[in-house]
Tab-separated table of C-alpha atoms in Angstrom:
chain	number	residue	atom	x	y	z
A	17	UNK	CA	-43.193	288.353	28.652
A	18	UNK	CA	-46.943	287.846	27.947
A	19	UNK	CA	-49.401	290.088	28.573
A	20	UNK	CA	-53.397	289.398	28.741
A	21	UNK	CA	-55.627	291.871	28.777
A	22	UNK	CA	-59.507	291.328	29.548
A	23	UNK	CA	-62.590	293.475	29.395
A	24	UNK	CA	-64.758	292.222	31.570
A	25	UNK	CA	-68.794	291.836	31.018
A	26	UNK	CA	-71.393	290.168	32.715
A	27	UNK	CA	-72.139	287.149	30.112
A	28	UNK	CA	-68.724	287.645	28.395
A	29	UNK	CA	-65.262	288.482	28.456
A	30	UNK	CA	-63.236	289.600	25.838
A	31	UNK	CA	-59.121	288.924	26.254
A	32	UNK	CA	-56.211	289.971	23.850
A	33	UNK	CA	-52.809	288.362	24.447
A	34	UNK	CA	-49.938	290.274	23.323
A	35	UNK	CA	-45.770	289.536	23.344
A	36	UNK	CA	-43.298	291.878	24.582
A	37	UNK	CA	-43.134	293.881	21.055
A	38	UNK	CA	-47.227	294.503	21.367
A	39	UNK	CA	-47.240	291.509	18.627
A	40	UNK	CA	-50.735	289.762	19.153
A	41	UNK	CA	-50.642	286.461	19.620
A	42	UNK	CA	-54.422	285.794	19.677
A	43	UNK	CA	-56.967	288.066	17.445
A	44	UNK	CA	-58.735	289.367	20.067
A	45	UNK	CA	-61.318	286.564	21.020
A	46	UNK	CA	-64.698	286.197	23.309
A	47	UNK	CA	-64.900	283.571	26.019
A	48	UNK	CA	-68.632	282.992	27.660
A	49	UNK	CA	-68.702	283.850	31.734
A	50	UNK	CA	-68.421	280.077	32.878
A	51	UNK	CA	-66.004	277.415	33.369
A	52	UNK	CA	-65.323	276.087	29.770
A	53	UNK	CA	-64.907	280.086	28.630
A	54	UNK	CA	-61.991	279.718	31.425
A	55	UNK	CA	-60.328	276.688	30.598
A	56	UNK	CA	-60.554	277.975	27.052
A	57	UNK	CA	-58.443	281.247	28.198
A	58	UNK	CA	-56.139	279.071	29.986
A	59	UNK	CA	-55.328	276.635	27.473
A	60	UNK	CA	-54.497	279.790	25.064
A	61	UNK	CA	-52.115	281.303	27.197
A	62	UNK	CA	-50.662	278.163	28.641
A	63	UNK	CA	-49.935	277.219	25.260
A	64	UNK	CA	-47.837	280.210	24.521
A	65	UNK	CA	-45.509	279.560	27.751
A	66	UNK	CA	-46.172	277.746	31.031
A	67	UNK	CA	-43.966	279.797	32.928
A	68	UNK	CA	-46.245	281.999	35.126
A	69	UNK	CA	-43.660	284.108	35.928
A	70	UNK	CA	-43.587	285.556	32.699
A	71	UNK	CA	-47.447	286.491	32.237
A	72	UNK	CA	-48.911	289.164	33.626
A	73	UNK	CA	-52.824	289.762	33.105
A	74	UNK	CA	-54.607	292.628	33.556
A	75	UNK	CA	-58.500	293.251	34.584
A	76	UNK	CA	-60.720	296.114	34.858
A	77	UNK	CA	-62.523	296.186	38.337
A	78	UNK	CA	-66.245	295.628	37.507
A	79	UNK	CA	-67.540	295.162	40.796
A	80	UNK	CA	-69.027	291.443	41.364
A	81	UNK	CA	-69.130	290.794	37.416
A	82	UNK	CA	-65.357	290.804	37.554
A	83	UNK	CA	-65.266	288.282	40.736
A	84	UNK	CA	-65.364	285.167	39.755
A	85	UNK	CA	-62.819	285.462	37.080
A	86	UNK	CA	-60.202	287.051	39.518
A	87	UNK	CA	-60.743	284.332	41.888
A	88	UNK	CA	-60.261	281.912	39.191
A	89	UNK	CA	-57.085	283.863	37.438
A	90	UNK	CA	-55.361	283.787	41.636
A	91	UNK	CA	-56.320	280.465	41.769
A	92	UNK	CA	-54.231	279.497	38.983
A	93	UNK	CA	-51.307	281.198	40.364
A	94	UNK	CA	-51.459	283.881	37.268
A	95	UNK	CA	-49.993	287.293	38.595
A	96	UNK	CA	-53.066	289.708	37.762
A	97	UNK	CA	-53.531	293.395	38.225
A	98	UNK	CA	-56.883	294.989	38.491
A	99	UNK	CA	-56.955	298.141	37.301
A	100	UNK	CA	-59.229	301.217	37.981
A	101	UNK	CA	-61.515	301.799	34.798
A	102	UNK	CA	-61.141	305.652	34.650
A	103	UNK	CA	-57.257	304.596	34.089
A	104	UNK	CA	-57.929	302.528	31.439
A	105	UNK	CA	-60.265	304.784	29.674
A	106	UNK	CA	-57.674	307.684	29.788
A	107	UNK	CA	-55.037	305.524	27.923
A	108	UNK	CA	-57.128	304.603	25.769
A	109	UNK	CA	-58.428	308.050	24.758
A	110	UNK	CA	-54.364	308.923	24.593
A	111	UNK	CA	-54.182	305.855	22.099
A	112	UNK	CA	-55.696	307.945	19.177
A	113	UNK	CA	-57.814	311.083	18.899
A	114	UNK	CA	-60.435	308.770	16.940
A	115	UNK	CA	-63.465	308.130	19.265
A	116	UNK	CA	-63.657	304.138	19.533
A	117	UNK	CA	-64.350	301.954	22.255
A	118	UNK	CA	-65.706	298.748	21.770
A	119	UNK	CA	-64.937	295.864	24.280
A	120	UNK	CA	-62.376	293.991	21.959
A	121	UNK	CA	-60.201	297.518	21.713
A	122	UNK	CA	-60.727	298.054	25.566
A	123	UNK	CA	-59.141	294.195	25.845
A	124	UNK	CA	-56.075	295.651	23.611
A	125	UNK	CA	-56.143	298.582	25.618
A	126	UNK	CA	-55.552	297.114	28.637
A	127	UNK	CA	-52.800	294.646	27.747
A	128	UNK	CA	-50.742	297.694	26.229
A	129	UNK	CA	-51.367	299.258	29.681
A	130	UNK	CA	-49.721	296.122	31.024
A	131	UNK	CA	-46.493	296.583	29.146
A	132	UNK	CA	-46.101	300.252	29.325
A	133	UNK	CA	-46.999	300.554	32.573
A	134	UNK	CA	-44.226	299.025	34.806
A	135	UNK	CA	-45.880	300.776	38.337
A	136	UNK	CA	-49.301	298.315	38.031
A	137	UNK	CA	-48.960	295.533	40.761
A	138	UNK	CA	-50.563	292.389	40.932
A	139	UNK	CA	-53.803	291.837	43.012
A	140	UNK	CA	-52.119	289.889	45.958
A	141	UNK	CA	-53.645	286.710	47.496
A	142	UNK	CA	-54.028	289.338	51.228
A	143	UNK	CA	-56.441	291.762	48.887
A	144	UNK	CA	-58.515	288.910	47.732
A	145	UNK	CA	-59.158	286.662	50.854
A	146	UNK	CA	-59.719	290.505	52.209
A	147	UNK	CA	-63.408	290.221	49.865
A	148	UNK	CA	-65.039	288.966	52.390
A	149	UNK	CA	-64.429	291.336	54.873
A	150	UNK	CA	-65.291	294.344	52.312
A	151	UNK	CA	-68.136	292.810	51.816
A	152	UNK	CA	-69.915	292.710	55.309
A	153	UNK	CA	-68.491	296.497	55.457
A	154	UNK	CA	-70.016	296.987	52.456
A	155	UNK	CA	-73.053	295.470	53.567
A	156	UNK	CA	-73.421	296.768	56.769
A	157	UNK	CA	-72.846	300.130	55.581
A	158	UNK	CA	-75.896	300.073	52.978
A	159	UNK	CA	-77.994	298.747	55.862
A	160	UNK	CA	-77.104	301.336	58.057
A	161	UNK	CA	-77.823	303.767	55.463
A	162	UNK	CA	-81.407	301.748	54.658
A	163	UNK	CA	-82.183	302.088	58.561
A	164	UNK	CA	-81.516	306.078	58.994
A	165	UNK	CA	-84.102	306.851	56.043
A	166	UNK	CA	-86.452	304.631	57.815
A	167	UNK	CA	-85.919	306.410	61.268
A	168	UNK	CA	-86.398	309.330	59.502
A	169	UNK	CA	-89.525	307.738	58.439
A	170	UNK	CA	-90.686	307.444	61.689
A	171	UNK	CA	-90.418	310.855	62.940
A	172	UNK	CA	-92.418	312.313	60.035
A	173	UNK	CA	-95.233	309.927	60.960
A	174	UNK	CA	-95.037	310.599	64.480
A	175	UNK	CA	-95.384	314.575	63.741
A	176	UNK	CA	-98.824	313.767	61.668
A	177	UNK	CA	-100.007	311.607	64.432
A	178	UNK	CA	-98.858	312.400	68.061
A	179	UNK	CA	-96.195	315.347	66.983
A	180	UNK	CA	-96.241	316.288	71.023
A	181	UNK	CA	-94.134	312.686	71.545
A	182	UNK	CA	-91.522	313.997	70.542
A	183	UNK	CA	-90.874	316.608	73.125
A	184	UNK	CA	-91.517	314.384	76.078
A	185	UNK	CA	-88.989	311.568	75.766
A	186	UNK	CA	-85.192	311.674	74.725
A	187	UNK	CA	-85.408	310.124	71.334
A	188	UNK	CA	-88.566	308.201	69.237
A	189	UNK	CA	-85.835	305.825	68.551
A	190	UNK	CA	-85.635	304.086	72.040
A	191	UNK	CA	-87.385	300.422	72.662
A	192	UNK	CA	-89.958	302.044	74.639
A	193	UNK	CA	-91.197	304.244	72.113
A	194	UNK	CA	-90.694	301.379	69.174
A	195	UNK	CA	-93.061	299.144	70.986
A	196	UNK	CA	-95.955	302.002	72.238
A	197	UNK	CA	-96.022	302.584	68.645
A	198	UNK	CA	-95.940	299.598	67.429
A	199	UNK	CA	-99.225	298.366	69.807
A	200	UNK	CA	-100.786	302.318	69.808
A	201	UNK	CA	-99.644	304.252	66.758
A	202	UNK	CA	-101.317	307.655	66.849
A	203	UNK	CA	-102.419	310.053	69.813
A	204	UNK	CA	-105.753	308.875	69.275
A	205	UNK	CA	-105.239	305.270	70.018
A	206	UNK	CA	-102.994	306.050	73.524
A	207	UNK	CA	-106.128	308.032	74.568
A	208	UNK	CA	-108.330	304.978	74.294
A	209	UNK	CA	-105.883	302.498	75.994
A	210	UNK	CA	-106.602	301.308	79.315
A	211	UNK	CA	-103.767	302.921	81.649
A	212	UNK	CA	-102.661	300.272	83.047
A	213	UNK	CA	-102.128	298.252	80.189
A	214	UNK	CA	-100.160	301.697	78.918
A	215	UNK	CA	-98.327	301.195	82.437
A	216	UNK	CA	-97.405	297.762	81.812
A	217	UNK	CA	-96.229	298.021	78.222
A	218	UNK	CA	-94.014	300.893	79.058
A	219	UNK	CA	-92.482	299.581	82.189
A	220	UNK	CA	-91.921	296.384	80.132
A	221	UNK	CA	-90.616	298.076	77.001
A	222	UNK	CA	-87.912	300.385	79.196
A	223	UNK	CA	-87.475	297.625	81.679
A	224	UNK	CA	-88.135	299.824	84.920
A	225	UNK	CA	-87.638	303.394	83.323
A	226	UNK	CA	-91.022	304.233	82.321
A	227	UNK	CA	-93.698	303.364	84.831
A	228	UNK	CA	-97.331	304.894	85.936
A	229	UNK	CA	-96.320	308.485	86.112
A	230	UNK	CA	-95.150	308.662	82.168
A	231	UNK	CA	-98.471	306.780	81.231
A	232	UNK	CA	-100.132	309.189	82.567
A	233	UNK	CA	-98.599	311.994	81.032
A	234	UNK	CA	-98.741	310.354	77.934
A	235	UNK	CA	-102.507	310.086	77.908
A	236	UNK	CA	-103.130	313.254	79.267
A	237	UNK	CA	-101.574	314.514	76.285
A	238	UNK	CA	-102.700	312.278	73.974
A	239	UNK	CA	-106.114	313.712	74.905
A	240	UNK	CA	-105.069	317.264	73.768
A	241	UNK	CA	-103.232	316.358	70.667
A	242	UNK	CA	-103.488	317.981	67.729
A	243	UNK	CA	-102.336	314.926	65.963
A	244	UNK	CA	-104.701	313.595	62.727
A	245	UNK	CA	-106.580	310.352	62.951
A	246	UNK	CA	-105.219	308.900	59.710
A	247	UNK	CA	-105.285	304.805	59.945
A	248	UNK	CA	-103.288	304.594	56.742
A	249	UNK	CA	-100.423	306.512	58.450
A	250	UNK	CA	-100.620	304.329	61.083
A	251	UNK	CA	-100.323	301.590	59.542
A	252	UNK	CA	-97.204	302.645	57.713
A	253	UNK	CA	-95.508	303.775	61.052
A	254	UNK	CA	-96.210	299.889	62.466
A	255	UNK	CA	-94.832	298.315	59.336
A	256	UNK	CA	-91.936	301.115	59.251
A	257	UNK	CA	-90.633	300.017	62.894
A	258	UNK	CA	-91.157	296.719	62.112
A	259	UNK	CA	-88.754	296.940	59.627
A	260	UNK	CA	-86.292	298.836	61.733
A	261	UNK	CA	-86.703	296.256	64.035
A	262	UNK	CA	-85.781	293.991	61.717
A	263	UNK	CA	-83.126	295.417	59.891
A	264	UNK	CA	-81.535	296.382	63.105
A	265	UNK	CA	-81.002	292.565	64.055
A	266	UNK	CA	-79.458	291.542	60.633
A	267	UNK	CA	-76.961	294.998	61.548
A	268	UNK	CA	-75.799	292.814	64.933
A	269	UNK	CA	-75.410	289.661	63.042
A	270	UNK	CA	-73.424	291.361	60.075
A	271	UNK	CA	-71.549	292.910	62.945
A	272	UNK	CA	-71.069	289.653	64.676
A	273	UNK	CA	-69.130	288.594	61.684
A	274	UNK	CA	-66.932	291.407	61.054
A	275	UNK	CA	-66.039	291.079	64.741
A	276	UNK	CA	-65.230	287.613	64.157
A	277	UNK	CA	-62.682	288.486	61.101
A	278	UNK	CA	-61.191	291.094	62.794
A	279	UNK	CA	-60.356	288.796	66.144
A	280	UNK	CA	-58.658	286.885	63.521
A	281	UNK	CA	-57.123	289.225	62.103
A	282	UNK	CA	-54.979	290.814	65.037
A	283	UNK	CA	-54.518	293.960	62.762
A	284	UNK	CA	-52.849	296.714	65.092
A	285	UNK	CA	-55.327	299.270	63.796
A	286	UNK	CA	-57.890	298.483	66.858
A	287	UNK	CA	-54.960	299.609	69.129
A	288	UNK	CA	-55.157	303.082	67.837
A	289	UNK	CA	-57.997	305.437	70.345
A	290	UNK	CA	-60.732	305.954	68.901
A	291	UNK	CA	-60.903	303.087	65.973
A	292	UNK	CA	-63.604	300.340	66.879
A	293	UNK	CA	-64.162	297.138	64.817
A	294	UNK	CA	-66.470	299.171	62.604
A	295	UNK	CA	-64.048	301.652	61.001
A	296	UNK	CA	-61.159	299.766	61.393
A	297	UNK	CA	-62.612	296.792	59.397
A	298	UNK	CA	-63.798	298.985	56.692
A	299	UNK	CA	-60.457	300.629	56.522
A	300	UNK	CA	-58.708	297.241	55.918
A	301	UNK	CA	-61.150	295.649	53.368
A	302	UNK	CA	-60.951	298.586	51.310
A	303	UNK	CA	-57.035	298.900	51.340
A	304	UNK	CA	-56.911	295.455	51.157
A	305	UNK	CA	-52.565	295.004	50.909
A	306	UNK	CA	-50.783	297.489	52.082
A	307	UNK	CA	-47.606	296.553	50.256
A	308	UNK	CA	-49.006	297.079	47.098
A	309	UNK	CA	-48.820	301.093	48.147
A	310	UNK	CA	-45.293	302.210	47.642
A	311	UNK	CA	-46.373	305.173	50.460
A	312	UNK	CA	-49.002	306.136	52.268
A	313	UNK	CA	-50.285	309.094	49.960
A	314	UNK	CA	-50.530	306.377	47.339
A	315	UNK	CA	-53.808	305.211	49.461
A	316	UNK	CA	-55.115	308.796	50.470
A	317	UNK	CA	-55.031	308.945	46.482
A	318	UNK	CA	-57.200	305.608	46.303
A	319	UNK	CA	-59.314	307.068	48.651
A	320	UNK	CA	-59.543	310.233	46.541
A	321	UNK	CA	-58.356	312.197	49.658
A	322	UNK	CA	-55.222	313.825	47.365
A	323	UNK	CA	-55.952	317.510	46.500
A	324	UNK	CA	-56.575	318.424	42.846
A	325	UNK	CA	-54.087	320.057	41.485
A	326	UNK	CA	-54.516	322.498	38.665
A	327	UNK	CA	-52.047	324.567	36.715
A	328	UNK	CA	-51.686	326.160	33.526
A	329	UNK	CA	-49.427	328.645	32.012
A	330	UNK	CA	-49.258	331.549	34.549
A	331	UNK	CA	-52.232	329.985	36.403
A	332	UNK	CA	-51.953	327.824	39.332
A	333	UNK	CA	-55.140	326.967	41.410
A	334	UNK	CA	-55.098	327.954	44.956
A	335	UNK	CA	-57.927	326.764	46.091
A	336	UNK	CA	-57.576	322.759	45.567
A	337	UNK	CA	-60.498	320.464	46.371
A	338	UNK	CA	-60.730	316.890	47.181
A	339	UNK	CA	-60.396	314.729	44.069
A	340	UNK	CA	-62.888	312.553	45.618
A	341	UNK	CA	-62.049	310.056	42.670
A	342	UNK	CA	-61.546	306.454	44.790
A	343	UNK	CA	-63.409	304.461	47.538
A	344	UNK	CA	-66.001	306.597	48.709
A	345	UNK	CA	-66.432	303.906	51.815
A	346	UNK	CA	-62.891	304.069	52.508
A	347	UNK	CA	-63.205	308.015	52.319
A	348	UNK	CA	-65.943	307.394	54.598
A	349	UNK	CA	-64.464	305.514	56.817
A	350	UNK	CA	-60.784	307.507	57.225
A	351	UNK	CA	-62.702	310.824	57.756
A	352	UNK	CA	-65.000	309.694	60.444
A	353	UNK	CA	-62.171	307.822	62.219
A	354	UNK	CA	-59.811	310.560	62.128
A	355	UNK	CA	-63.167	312.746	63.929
A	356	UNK	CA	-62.948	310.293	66.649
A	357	UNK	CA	-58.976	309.806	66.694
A	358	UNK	CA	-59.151	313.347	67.314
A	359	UNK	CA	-61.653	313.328	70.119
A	360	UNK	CA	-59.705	310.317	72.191
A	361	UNK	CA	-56.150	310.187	71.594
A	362	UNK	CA	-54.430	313.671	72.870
A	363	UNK	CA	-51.321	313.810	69.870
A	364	UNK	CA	-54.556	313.816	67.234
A	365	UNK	CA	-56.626	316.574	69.539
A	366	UNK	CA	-53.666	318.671	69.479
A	367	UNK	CA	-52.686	318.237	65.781
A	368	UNK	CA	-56.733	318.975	64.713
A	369	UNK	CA	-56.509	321.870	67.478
A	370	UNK	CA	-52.993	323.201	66.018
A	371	UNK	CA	-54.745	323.350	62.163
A	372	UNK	CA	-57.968	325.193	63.676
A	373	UNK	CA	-56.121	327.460	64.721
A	374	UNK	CA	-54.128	328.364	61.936
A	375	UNK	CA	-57.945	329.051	60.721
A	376	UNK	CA	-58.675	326.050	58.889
A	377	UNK	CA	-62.378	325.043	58.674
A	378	UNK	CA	-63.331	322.362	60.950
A	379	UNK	CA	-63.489	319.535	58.313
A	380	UNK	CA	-60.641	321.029	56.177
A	381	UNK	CA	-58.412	320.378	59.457
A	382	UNK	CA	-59.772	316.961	59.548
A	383	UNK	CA	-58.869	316.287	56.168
A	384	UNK	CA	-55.234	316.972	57.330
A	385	UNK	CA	-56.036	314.944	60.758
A	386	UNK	CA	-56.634	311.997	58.267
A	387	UNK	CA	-53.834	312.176	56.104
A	388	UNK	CA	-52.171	312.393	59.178
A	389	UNK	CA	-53.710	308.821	60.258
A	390	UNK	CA	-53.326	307.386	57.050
A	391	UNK	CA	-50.160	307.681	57.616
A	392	UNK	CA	-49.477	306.493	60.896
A	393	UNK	CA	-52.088	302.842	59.592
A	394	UNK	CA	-49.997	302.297	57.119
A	395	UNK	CA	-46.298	302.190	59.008
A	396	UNK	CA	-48.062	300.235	61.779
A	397	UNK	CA	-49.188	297.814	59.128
A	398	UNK	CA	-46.296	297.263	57.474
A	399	UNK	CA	-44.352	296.755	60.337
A	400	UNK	CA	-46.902	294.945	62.742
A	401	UNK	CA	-46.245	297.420	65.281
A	402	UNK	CA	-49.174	298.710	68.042
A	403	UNK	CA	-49.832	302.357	68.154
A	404	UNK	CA	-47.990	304.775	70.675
A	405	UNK	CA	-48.959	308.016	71.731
């Protein structure tokens, strides 16, 4: 058996190739990031046997800089495992109590994880087609996070400028409110408007929902604000919607596409109450293959949903946190699906019910809600099978 082990680095890679008996078979060499740096890593480990079935290579996951190369490595037909750097650097520590790590012993490192560790399992073609998806989810998620600090944006400037606004409609965040703003931004521009162009722009804006009677409230208001006359402000709080605005319509397309994989996909998860296209696309790309999870607390521990677990001598910890260790957007996403599991399917609103009332904080009973669904995903997905209640 051959084993390969690469460190991964932006302009570089370093790889170590190693027999059964840890003999090297390579000094540990440097290939650049591009296609001849491949070929060169190919035609070294081709040349020691072209029988892929007996190579097994092994990758740390570096985010995009470790992309290409995996793509390449699956391409090839090479059985590679990517392996979670905090698991690599705690071999490596347990290799000798000398503190070293340079990128050609992390390369050795890894390939002596590769033949020790029999339980590592290759990145399947299902996980890596799956990119895509995880990245929309990915995408979308960062967007969505971009968007709330903007909205938040928003509501500070509308508290320096017109800070009465806010108690006479629902939300600031409506289309009504985005375009006043956007024309009139500030108490002291409303009161100068003509009312019925503030008529017009409202009953346009909320299509029939605002009309002459809200215009004139508004400017009647407007008048006896206590809101500053700051042009600067107002200038941000144009630009700042603007960009909501904006942002909100690359959200829909992103969405657009992550509906469009997920059609495709005819994953039972969507039949499950509760689970839209959202959650339940985030929840595959970051699982990725399920069969690569022996059992289903395998992936609450990729999530870093397992409890901690600490215990020494006469000591043993009671009071066991989250390890909170894996993908925080697939920790995201389980714990806000479980919320609205919970709140539409009636097994799931009577398990969460049964947990508070064996006085278990709110969110410590959903943590058991999602193990719960965790587990229930990943039998459905292995078998193909829709959800029953």
């Amino acid at each position: 058996m051959i084993y390969v082990g690469i460190d991964v680095a932006k302009d570089k890679h370093d790889c170590c190739i190693l027999e059964s008996e840890a003999d090297k078979l390579y000094l540990v060499f440097t290939i650049p990031n591009n296609k001849a740096g491949f070929d060169e890593l190919y035609e070294k480990i081709f040349t020691v046997t072209d029988d892929k079935t007996k190579i097994k290579v092994g990758l740390e996951a570096t985010g995009h800089y470790s992309l290409n190369l995996l793509g390449s490595l699956i391409d090839k037909g090479l059985p590679t495992c990517v392996i979670n750097p905090l698991h690599t650097n705690l071999y490596r520590k347990g290799l000798s109590l000398r503190k070293t790590k340079t990128d050609k012993v992390d390369a050795r490192s890894i390939a002596m994880m590769l033949m020790t560790n029999k339980t590592l399992k290759p990145y399947s073609d299902t996980s890596y087609h799956s990119e895509e998806l995880k990245s929309l989810t990915r995408y979308r998620f960062d967007k969505v996070q971009e968007r709330a600090k903007l909205k938040s944006s928003v509501a500070r400037l509308v508290n320096i400028l017109f800070p009465e606004l806010e108690k006479l409609v629902p939300s600031l965040h409506m289309a009504s409110m985005y375009a006043l703003l956007s024309q009139l931004p500030g108490a002291s521009y409303i009161t100068k408007c003509h009312l019925t162009h503030l008529k017009n722009l409202l009953e346009t804006a909320s299509k029939g929902h605002y009309g002459r009677d809200m215009a004139i409230t508004l400017r009647n208001t407007a008048r006896d604000s206590i809101g500053s006359v700051i042009p600067a402000k107002s200038m941000e709080l144009k630009h700042t919607i603007h960009l909501i605005e904006v942002m909100t319509e690359e959200i829909d397309e992103i969405e657009d596409s992550i509906k469009s994989i997920m059609d495709t996909c005819n994953s039972p998860i969507m039949t499950i109450p509760g689970i839209s296209y959202r959650m339940g696309a985030m929840i595959l790309a970051e699982i990725g293959d399920f069969t690569r999870f022996n059992y289903a607390d395998q992936i609450l521990a990729f999530a870093g949903l397992s409890p901690s677990t600490y215990q020494s001598g006469q000591l043993d910890s009671s009071y066991s946190h989250m390890e909170k260790r894996g993908s925080r957007y697939l920790r995201y996403a389980l714990f806000n699906a479980a919320k609205f599991v919970c709140k539409w399917d009636e097994n799931f609103g009577a398990y969460l019910s049964k947990k508070i009332g064996e006085g278990k904080h709110y969110n410590v009973a959903i943590g058991h809600a999602t193990k719960k669904l965790v587990r229930t995903i990943y039998q459905m997905e292995l078998t193909g099978e829709a959800y029953r209640r």
